[in-house]
Each structure stands twice: as structure tokens, then as C-alpha cells.
PDB file of C-alpha atoms and ligand atoms in Angstrom:
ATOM      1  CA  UNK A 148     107.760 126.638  84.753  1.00  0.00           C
ATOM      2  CA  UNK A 149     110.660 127.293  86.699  1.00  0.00           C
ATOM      3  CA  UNK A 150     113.452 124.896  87.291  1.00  0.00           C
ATOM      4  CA  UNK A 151     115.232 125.046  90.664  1.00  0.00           C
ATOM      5  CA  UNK A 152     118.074 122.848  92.189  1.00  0.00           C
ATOM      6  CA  UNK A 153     119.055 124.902  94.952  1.00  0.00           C
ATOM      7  CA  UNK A 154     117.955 125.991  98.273  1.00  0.00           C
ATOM      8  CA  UNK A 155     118.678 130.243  97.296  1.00  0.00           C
ATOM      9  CA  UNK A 156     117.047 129.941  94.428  1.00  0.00           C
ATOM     10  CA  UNK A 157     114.152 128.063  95.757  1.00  0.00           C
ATOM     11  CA  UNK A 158     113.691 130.737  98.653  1.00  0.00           C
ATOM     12  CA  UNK A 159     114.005 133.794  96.093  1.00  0.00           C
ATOM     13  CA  UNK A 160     110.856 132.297  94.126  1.00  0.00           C
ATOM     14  CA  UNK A 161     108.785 131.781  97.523  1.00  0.00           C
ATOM     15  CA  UNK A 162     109.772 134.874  98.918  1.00  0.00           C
ATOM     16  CA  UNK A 163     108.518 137.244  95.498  1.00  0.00           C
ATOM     17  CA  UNK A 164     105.490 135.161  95.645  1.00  0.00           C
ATOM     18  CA  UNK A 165     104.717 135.716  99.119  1.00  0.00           C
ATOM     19  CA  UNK A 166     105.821 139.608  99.167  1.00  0.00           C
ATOM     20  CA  UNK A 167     102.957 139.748  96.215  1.00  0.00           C
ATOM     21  CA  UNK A 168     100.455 137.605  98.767  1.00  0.00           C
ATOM     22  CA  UNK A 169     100.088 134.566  96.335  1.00  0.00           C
ATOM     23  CA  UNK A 170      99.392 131.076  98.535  1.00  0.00           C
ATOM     24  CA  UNK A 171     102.239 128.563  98.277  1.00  0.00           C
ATOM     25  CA  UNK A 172     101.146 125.138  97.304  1.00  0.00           C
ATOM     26  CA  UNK A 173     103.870 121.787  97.387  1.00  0.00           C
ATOM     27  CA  UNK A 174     103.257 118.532  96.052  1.00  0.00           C
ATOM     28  CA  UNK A 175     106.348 116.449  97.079  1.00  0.00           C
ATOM     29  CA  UNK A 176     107.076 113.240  94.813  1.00  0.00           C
ATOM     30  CA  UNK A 177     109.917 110.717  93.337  1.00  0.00           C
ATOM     31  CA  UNK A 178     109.103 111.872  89.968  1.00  0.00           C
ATOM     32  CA  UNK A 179     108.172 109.290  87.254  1.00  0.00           C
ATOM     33  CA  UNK A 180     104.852 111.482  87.358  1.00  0.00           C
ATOM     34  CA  UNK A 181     101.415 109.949  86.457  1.00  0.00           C
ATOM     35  CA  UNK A 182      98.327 110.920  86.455  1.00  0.00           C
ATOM     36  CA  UNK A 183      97.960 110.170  90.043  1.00  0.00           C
ATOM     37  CA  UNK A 184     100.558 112.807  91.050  1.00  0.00           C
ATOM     38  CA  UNK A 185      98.785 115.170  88.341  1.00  0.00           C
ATOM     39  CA  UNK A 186      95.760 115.110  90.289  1.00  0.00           C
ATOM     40  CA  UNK A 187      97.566 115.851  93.623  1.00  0.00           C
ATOM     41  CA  UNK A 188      98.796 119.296  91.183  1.00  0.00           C
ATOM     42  CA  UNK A 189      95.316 120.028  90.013  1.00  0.00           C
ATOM     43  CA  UNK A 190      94.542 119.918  93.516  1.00  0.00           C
ATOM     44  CA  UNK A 191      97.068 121.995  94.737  1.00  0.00           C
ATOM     45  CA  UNK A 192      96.019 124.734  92.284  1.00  0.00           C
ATOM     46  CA  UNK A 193      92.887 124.815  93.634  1.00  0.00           C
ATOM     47  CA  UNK A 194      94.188 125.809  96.864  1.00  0.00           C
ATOM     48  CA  UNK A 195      96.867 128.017  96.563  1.00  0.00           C
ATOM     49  CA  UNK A 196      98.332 130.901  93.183  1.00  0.00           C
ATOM     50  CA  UNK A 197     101.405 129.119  93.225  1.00  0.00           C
ATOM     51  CA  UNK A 198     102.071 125.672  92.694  1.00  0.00           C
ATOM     52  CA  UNK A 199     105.752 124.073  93.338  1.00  0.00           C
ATOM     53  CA  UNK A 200     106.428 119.926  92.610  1.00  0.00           C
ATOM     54  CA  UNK A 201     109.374 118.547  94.590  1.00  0.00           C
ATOM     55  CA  UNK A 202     111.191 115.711  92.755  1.00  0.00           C
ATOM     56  CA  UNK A 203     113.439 113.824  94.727  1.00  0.00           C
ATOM     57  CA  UNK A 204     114.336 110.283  95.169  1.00  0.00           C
ATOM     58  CA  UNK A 205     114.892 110.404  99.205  1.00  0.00           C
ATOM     59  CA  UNK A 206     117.839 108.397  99.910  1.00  0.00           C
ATOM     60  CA  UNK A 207     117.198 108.332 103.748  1.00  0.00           C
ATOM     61  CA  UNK A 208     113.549 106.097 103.045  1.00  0.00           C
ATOM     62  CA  UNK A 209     115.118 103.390 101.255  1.00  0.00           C
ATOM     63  CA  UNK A 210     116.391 100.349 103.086  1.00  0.00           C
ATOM     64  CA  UNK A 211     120.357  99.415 101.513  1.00  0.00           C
ATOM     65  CA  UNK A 212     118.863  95.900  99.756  1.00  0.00           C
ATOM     66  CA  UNK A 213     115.655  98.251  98.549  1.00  0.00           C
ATOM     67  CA  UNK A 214     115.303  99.775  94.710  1.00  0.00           C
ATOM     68  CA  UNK A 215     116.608 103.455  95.240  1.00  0.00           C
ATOM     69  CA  UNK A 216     119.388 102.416  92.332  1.00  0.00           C
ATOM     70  CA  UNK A 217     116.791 101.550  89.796  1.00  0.00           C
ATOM     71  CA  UNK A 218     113.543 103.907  90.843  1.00  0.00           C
ATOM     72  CA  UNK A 219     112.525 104.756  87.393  1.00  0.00           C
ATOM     73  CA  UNK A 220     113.477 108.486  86.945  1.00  0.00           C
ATOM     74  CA  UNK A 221     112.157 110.521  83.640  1.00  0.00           C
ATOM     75  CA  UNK A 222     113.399 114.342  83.901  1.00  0.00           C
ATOM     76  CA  UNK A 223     112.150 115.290  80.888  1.00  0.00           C
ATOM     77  CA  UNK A 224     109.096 113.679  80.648  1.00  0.00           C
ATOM     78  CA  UNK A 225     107.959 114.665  84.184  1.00  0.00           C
ATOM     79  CA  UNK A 226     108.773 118.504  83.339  1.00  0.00           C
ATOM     80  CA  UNK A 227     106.418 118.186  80.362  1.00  0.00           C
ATOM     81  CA  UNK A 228     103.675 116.929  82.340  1.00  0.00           C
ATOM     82  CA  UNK A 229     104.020 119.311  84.923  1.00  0.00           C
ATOM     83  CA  UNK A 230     104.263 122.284  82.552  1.00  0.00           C
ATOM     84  CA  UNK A 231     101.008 121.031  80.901  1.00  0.00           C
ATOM     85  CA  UNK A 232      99.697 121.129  84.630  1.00  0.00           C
ATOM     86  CA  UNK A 233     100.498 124.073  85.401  1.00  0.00           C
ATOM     87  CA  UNK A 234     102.964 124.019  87.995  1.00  0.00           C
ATOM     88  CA  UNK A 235     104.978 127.163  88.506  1.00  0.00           C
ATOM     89  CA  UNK A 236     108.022 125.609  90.170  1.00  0.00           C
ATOM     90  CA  UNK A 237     109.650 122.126  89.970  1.00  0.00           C
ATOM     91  CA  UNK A 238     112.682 122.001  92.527  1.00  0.00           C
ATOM     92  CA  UNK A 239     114.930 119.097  91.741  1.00  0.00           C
ATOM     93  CA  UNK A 240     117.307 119.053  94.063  1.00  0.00           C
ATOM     94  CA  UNK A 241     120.857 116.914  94.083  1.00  0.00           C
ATOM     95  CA  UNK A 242     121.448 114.789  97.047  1.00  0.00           C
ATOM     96  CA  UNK A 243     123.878 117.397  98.557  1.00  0.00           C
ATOM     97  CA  UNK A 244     121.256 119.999  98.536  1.00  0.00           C
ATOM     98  CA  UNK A 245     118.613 118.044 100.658  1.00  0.00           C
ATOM     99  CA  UNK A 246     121.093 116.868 102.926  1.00  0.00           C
ATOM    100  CA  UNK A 247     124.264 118.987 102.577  1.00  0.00           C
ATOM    101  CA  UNK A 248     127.620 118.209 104.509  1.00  0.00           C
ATOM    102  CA  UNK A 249     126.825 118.458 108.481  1.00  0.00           C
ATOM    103  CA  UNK A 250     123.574 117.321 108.052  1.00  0.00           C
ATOM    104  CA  UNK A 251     122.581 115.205 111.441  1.00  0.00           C
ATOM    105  CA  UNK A 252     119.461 115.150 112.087  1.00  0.00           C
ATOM    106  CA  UNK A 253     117.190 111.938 112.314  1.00  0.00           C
ATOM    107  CA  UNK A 254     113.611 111.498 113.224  1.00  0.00           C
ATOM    108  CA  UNK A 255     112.759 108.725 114.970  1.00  0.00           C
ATOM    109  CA  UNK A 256     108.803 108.264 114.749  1.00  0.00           C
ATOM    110  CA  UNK A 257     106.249 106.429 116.364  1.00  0.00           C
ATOM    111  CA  UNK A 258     102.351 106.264 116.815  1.00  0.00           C
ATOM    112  CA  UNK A 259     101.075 106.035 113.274  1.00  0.00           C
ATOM    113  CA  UNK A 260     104.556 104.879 111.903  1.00  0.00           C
ATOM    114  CA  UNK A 261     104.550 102.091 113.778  1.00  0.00           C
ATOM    115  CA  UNK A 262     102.835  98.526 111.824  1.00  0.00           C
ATOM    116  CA  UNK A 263     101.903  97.736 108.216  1.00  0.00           C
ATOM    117  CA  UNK A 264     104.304  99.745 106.783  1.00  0.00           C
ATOM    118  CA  UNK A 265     106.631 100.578 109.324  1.00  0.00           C
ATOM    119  CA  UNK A 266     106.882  96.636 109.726  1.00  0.00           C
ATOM    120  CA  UNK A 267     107.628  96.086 106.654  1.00  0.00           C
ATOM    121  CA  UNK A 268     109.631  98.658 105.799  1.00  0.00           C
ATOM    122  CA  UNK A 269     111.144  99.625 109.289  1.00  0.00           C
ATOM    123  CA  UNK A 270     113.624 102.987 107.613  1.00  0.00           C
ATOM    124  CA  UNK A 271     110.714 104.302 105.509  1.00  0.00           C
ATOM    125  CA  UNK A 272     108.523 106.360 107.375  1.00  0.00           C
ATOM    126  CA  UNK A 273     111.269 107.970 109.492  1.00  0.00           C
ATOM    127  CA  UNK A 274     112.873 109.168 105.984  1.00  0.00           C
ATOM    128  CA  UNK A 275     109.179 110.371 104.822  1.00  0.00           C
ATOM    129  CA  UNK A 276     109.057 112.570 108.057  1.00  0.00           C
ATOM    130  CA  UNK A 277     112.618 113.988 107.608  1.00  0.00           C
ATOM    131  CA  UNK A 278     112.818 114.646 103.541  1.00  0.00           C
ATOM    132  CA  UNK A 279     108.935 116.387 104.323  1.00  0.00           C
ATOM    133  CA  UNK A 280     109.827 118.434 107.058  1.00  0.00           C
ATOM    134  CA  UNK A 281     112.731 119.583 105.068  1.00  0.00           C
ATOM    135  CA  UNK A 282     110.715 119.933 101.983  1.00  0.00           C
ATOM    136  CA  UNK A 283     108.093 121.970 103.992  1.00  0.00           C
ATOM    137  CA  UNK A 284     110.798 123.992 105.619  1.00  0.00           C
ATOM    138  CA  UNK A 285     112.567 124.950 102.064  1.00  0.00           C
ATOM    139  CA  UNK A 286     109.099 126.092 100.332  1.00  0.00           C
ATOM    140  CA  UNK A 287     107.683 127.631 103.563  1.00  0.00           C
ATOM    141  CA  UNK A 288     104.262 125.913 101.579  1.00  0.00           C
ATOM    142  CA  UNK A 289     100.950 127.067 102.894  1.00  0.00           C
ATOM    143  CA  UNK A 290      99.544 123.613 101.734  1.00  0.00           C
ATOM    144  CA  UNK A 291     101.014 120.592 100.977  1.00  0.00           C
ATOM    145  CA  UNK A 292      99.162 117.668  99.105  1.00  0.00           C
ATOM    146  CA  UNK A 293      99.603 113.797  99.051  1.00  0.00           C
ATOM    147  CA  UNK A 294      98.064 111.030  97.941  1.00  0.00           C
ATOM    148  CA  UNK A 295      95.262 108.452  99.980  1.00  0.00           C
ATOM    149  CA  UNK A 296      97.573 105.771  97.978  1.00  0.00           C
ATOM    150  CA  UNK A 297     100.181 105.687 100.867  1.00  0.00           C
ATOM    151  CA  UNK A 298      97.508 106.550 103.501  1.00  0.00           C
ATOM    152  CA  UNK A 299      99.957 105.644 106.477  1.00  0.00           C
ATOM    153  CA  UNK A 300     102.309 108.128 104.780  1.00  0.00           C
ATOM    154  CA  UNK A 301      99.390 111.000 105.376  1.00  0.00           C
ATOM    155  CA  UNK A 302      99.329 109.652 108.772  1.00  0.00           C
ATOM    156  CA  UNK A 303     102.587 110.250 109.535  1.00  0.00           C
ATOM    157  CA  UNK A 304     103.327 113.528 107.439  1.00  0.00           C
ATOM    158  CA  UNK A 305      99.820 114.801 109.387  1.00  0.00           C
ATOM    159  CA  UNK A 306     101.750 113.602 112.977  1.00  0.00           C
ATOM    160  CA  UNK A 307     105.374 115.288 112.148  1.00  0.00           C
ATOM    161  CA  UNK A 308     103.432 118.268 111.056  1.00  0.00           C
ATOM    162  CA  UNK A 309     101.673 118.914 114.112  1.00  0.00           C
ATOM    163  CA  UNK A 310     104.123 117.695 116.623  1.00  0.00           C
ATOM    164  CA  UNK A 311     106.768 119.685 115.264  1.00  0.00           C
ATOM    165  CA  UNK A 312     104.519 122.870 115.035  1.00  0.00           C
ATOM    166  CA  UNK A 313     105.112 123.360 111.183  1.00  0.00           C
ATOM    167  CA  UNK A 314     102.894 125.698 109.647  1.00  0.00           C
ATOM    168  CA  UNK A 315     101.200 123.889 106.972  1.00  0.00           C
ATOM    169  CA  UNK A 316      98.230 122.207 105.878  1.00  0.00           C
ATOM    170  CA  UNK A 317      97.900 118.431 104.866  1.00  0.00           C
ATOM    171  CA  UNK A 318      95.445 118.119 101.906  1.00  0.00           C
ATOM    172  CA  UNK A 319      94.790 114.482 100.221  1.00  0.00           C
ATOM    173  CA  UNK A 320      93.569 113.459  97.224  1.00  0.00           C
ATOM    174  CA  UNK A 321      91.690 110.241  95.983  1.00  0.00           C
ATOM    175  CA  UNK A 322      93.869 107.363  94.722  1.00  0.00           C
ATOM    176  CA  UNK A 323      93.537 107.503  91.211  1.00  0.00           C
ATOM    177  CA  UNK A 324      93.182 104.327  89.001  1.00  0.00           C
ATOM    178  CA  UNK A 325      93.938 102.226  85.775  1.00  0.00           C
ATOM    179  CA  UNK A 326      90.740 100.824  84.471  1.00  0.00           C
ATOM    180  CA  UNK A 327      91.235  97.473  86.177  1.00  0.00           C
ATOM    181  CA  UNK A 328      91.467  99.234  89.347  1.00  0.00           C
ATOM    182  CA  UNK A 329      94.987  98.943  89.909  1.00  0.00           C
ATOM    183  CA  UNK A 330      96.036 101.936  91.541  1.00  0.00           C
ATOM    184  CA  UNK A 331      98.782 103.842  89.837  1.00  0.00           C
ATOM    185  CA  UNK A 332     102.165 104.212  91.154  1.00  0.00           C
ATOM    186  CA  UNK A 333     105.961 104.472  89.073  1.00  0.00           C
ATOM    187  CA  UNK A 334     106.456 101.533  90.145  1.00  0.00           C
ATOM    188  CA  UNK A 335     104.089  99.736  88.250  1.00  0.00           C
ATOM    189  CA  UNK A 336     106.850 100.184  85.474  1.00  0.00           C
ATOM    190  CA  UNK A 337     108.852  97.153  86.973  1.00  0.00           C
ATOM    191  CA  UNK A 338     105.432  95.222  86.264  1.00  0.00           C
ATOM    192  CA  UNK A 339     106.216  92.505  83.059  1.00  0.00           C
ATOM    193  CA  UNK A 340     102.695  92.368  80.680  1.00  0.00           C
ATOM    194  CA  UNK A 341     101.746  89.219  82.725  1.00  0.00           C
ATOM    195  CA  UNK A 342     101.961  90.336  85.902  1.00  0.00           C
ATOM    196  CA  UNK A 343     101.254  93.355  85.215  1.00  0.00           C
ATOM    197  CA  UNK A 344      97.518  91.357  84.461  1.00  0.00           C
ATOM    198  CA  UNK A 345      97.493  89.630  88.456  1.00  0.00           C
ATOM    199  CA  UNK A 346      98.188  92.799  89.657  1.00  0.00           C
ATOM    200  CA  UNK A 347      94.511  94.427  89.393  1.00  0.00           C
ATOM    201  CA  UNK A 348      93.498  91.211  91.855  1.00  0.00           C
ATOM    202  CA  UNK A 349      94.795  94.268  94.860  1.00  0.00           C
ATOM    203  CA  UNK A 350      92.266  96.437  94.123  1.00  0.00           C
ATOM    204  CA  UNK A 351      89.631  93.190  93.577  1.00  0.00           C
ATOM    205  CA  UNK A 352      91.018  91.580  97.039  1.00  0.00           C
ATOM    206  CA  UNK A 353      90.295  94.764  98.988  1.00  0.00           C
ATOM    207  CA  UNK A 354      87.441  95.723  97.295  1.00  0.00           C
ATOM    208  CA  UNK A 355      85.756  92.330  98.312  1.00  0.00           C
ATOM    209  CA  UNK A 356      86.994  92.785 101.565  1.00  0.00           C
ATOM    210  CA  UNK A 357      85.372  96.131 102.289  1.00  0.00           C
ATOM    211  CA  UNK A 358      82.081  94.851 101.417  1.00  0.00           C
ATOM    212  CA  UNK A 359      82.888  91.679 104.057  1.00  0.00           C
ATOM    213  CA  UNK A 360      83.646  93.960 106.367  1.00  0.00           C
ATOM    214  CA  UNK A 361      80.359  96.007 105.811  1.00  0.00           C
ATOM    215  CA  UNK A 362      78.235  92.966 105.882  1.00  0.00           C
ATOM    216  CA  UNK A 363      79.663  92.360 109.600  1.00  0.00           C
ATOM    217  CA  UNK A 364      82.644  90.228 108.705  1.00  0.00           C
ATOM    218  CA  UNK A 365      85.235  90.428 111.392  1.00  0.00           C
ATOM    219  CA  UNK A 366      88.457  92.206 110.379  1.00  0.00           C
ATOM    220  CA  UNK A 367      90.085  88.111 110.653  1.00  0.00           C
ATOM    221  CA  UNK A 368      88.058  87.152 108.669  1.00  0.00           C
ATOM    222  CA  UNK A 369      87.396  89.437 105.867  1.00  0.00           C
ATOM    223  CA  UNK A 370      91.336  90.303 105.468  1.00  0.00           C
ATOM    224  CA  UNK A 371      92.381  86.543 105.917  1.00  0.00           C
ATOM    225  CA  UNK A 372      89.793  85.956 102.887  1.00  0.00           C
ATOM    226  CA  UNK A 373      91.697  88.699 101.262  1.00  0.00           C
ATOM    227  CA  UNK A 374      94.801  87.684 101.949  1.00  0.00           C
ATOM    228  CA  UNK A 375      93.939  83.962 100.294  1.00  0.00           C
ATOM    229  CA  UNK A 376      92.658  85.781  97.401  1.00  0.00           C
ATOM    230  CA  UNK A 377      95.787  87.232  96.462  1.00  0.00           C
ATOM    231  CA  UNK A 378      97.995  84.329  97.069  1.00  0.00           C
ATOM    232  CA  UNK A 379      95.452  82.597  94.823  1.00  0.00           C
ATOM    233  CA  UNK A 380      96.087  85.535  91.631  1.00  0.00           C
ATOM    234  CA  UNK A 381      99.435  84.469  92.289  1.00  0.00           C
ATOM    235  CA  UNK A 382     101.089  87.131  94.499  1.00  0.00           C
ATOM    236  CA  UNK A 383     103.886  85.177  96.016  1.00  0.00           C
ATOM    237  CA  UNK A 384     104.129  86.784  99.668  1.00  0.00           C
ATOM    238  CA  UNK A 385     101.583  89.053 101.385  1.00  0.00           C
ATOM    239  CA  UNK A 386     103.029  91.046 104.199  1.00  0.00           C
ATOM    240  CA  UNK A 387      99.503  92.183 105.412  1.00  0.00           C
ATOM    241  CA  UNK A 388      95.792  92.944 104.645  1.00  0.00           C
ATOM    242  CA  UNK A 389      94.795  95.046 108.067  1.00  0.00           C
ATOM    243  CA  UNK A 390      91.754  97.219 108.996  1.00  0.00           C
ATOM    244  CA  UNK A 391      92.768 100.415 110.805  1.00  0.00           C
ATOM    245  CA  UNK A 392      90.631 102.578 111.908  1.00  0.00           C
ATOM    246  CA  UNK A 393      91.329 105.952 109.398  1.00  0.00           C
ATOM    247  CA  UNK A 394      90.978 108.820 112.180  1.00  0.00           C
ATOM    248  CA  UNK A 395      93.308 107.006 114.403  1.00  0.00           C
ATOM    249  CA  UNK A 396      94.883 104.413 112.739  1.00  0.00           C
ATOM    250  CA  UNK A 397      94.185 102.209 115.699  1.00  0.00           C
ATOM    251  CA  UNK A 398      94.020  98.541 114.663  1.00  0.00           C
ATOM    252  CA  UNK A 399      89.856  97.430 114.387  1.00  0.00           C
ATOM    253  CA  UNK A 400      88.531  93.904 115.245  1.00  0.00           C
ATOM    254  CA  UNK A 401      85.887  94.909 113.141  1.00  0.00           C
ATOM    255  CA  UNK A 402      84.261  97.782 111.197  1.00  0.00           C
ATOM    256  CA  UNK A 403      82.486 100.172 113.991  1.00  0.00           C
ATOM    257  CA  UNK A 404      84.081 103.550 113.106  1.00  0.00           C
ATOM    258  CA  UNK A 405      85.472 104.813 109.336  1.00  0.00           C
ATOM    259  CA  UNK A 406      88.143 102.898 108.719  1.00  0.00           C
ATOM    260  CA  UNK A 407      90.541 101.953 105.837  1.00  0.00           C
ATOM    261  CA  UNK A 408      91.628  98.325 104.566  1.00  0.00           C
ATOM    262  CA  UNK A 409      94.919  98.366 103.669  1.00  0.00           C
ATOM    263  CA  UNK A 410      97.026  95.815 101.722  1.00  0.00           C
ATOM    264  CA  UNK A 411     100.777  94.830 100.636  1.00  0.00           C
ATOM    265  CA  UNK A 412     102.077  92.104  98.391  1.00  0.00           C
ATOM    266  CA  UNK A 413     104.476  90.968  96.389  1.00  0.00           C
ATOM    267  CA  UNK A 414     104.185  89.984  92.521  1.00  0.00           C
ATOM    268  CA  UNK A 415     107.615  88.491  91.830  1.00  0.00           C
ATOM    269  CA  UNK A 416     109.870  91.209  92.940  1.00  0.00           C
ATOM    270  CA  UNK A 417     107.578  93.930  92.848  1.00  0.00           C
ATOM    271  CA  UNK A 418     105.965  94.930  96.357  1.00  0.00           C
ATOM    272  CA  UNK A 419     102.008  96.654  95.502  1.00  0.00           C
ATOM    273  CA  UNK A 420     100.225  98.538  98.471  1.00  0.00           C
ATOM    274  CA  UNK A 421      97.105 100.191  98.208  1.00  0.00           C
ATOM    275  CA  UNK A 422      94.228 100.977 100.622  1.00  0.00           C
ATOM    276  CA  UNK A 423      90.610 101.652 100.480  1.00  0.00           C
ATOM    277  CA  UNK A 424      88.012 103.559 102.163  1.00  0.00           C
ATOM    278  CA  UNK A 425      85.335 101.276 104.211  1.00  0.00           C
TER     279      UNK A 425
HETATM  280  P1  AMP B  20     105.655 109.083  95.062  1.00  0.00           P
HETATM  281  O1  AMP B  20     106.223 109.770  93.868  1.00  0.00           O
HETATM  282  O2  AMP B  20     105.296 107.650  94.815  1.00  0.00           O
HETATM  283  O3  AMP B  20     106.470 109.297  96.307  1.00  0.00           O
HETATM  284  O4  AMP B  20     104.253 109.781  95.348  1.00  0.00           O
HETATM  285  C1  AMP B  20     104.172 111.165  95.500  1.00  0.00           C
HETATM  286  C2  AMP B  20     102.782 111.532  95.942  1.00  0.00           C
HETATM  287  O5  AMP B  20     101.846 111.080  94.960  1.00  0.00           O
HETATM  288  C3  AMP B  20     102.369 110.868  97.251  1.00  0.00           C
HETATM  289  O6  AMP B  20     101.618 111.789  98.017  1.00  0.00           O
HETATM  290  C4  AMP B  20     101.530 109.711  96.785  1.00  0.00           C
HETATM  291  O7  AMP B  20     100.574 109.283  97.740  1.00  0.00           O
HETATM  292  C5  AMP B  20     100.839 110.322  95.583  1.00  0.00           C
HETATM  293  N1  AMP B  20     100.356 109.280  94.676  1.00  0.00           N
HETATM  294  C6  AMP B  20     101.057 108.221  94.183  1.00  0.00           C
HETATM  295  N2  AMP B  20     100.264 107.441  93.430  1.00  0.00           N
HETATM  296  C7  AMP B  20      99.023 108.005  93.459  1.00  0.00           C
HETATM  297  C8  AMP B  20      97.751 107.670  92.883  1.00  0.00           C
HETATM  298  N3  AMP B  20      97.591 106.586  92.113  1.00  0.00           N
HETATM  299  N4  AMP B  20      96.702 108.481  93.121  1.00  0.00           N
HETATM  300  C9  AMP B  20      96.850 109.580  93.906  1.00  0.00           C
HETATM  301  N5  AMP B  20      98.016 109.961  94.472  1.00  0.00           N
HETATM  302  C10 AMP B  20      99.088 109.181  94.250  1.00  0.00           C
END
């Protein structure tokens, strides 16, 4: 597997692989791989000759009190895991390389960034859009896959994509899941053995909810239940459990159209989200 920090060197590789007619596939990530990102690579080598992985802790998503300082990072580890994946390409850029001096440009983004998330987390999703239309831009990727785990994320990336006219394809991938059905994500590493324990009550409190909801629950109802559920496993704050509807992400007073349940919380100082198809 190649190794590439810089934007010549990235373009080089692209450029021999697309002179020889190979399809460019990018998975973009903050490193700290599991086997959730691994799948999003197995995927991508189904759809393309060449895979790349992006690894890049995106300053610009990350709100000043947030953890950008402590994101777990594991070079070395992550390249292993890749290798044994088969990636071609892992581009690891520096800061200065993904946003060199001069750099201006903001997105400012609406429609599906706007709720839940974009609540919550008001800088995030128009970081996402930037750092992925860069990313997409750099790798001139046929394909690019992500993960149903941040489902708004697809929304947006699937938004910036086609109102910016950028010539690639959005693929997604199931979320996958510890046994308990928490949902994998690096930052289950800040998770302590006991809470680490609560934190499978997500998957339980949306899981319960979807079948509510399928039973004719109203969307109050079934995500209020949801939300008590949590706050009863002990997660100290819930930001939201929502129904949206998962073509539009329109809001749903109850479940007439495929939809996704969504949910955020807080275990102590670590924030879960996680979302499920209903
Ligand atoms: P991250 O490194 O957290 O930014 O995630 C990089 C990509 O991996 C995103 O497209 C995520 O949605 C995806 N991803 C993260 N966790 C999982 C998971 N448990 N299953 C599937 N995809 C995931």
C-alpha cells in the first residue's frame, strides 16, 4: 500500500491509474480504523480496481470546546489493517496540505444539515461538506463510500455532491456492530468498562422504538419512550431521538414512508449517535 501526504503525489497515483482505466474508489475517515470502516473498504473494492483511504482528523468539523486534541489516532495500526484490506492508497495528509496557506473557502449548508446534528453540533456538517469536497476533488474518486452510522452525514455529502456538480458517486454501507449492538465508532475508546456496558441500551432504545413506530406509535410517542429509556440506562443528557423520513430527511409525525430513527446521548462525557432503518 502506498503512503501519500501530499497533494502531487496523490494526483501522480490517480492519474497512472486512470491512464490504465482502473475505477477510483475513496473511503474518507479519522482513522482509529475498525471494522466498521473495513467494511466501507471491502465495499469500495467491490466497486472500483483501486481503492484509496483518506485519514484525516478535519480540524474545520470540530467545535473549539470539542475532542479534536484527544481523537484517538493509531498510524500504525490503521496502516496494518488497511494493508490486510487491501487498500492501494492511504493519503494522510498534514493540516497544511488540506488547507494550505490562502485557503478561504467556507460552505455554509442547509436543507439536510440543518436539525439533529446540525443542532447539536452547529460547525460539523459545514466542515464534513468542505474536507469531502476537497477530498473528492484531490482523488478525482469515481465512488466514494460512507457509513449509514452518521446517516445525516450521507445526507449532506449526497446534497454537496450534487449541488456542486462533483462527479462522484455516494455508496453506503450497513452500520456494523459489537455483539450487544452497540454500533462501532473510535470513539467508543473514551468508553470506561462500565459504561462502556450502558452504552448497548442505544442500539436497545432505538431498536424498541422502531418496532413502536411500526405498530402505529406516533413519532412522540415512540421516541419520547426512547428517550426515557436511555435516561433510565443512565445516559445523563439526550439531545434527541427523532424520526426523519430517510429519502428526504423531512421530520415524520409518524411512520408512513421509509424512514430512519435516529438518536444522540451522552454517557458521562462521551456523546453516542446511531440510527436505524424503520
Ligand atoms: P469516521 O472515521 O468516524 O469519520 O468515519 C469514517 C466513515 O466510516 C464514515 O463514513 C462513517 O459513517 C463510517 N463508519 C463509522 N463507524 C461505522 C460503523 N460502525 N459501521 C459502518 N460504517 C461506519
Amino acid at each position: 500500500m502506498l503512503i501519500v501526504r501530499d497533494a502531487a503525489a496523490l494526483a501522480a497515483a490517480v492519474s497512472a491509474w486512470r491512464d490504465a482505466g482502473d475505477r477510483v474508489a475513496v473511503v474518507p475517515t479519522m482513522g482509529y480504523l475498525h471494522e466498521g470502516h473495513l467494511a466501507l473498504v471491502a465495499r469500495a473494492r467491490e466497486l472500483a480496481q483501486r481503492v484509496i483511504a483518506t485519514i484525516f482528523v478535519n480540524p474545520t468539523q470540530f467545535a473549539p470546546h470539542e475532542d479534536l486534541g484527544r481523537y484517538p489516532r493509531d498510524e500504525a495500526g490503521d496502516v496494518a489493517k488497511l494493508e490486510t484490506a487491501g487498500c492501494d492508497l492511504l493519503f494522510a495528509p498534514p493540516v497544511e496540505v488540506m488547507y494550505p496557506p490562502g485557503f478561504a473557502t467556507r460552505i455554509a449548508m442547509g436543507g439536510p444539515a440543518e436539525g439533529l446534528e446540525g443542532t447539536h453540533r452547529p460547525q460539523m456538517f459545514a466542515g464534513v461538506a468542505l474536507v469531502c469536497s476537497r477530498i473528492f476533488g484531490l482523488t478525482r474518486a469515481d465512488v466514494a463510500v460512507f457509513g449509514e452510522k452518521d446517516w445525516q452525514q450521507v445526507m449532506v455529502v449526497r446534497r454537496v455532491v450534487e449541488d456542486l456538480a462533483i462527479p462522484v458517486a455516494i455508496e453506503t454501507v450497513p452500520t456494523v456492530r459489537a455483539v450487544d449492538g452497540l454500533a462501532l465508532s473510535s470513539r467508543n475508546a473514551y468508553l470506561d468498562p462500565e459504561a462502556r456496558v450502558k452504552a448497548a441500551a442505544m442500539y436497545a432504545a432505538l431498536t424498541q422504538a422502531a418496532e413502536r413506530l411500526k405498530a402505529g406509535a406516533t413519532s412522540a410517542e415512540a421516541c419520547g419512550e426512547a428517550e426515557e429509556r436511555l435516561r433510565e440506562a443512565g445516559f445523563r443528557q439526550v439531545d434527541y431521538v427523532a424520526l426523519r423520513s430517510a429519502r428526504e430527511f423531512s421530520e415524520l409525525g409518524r411512520l408512513d414512508e421509509p424512514a430512519r430513527v435516529l438518536g444522540a446521548a451522552w454517557l458521562g462525557q462521551v456523546r453516542l449517535i446511531d440510527n436505524l432503518p424503520v
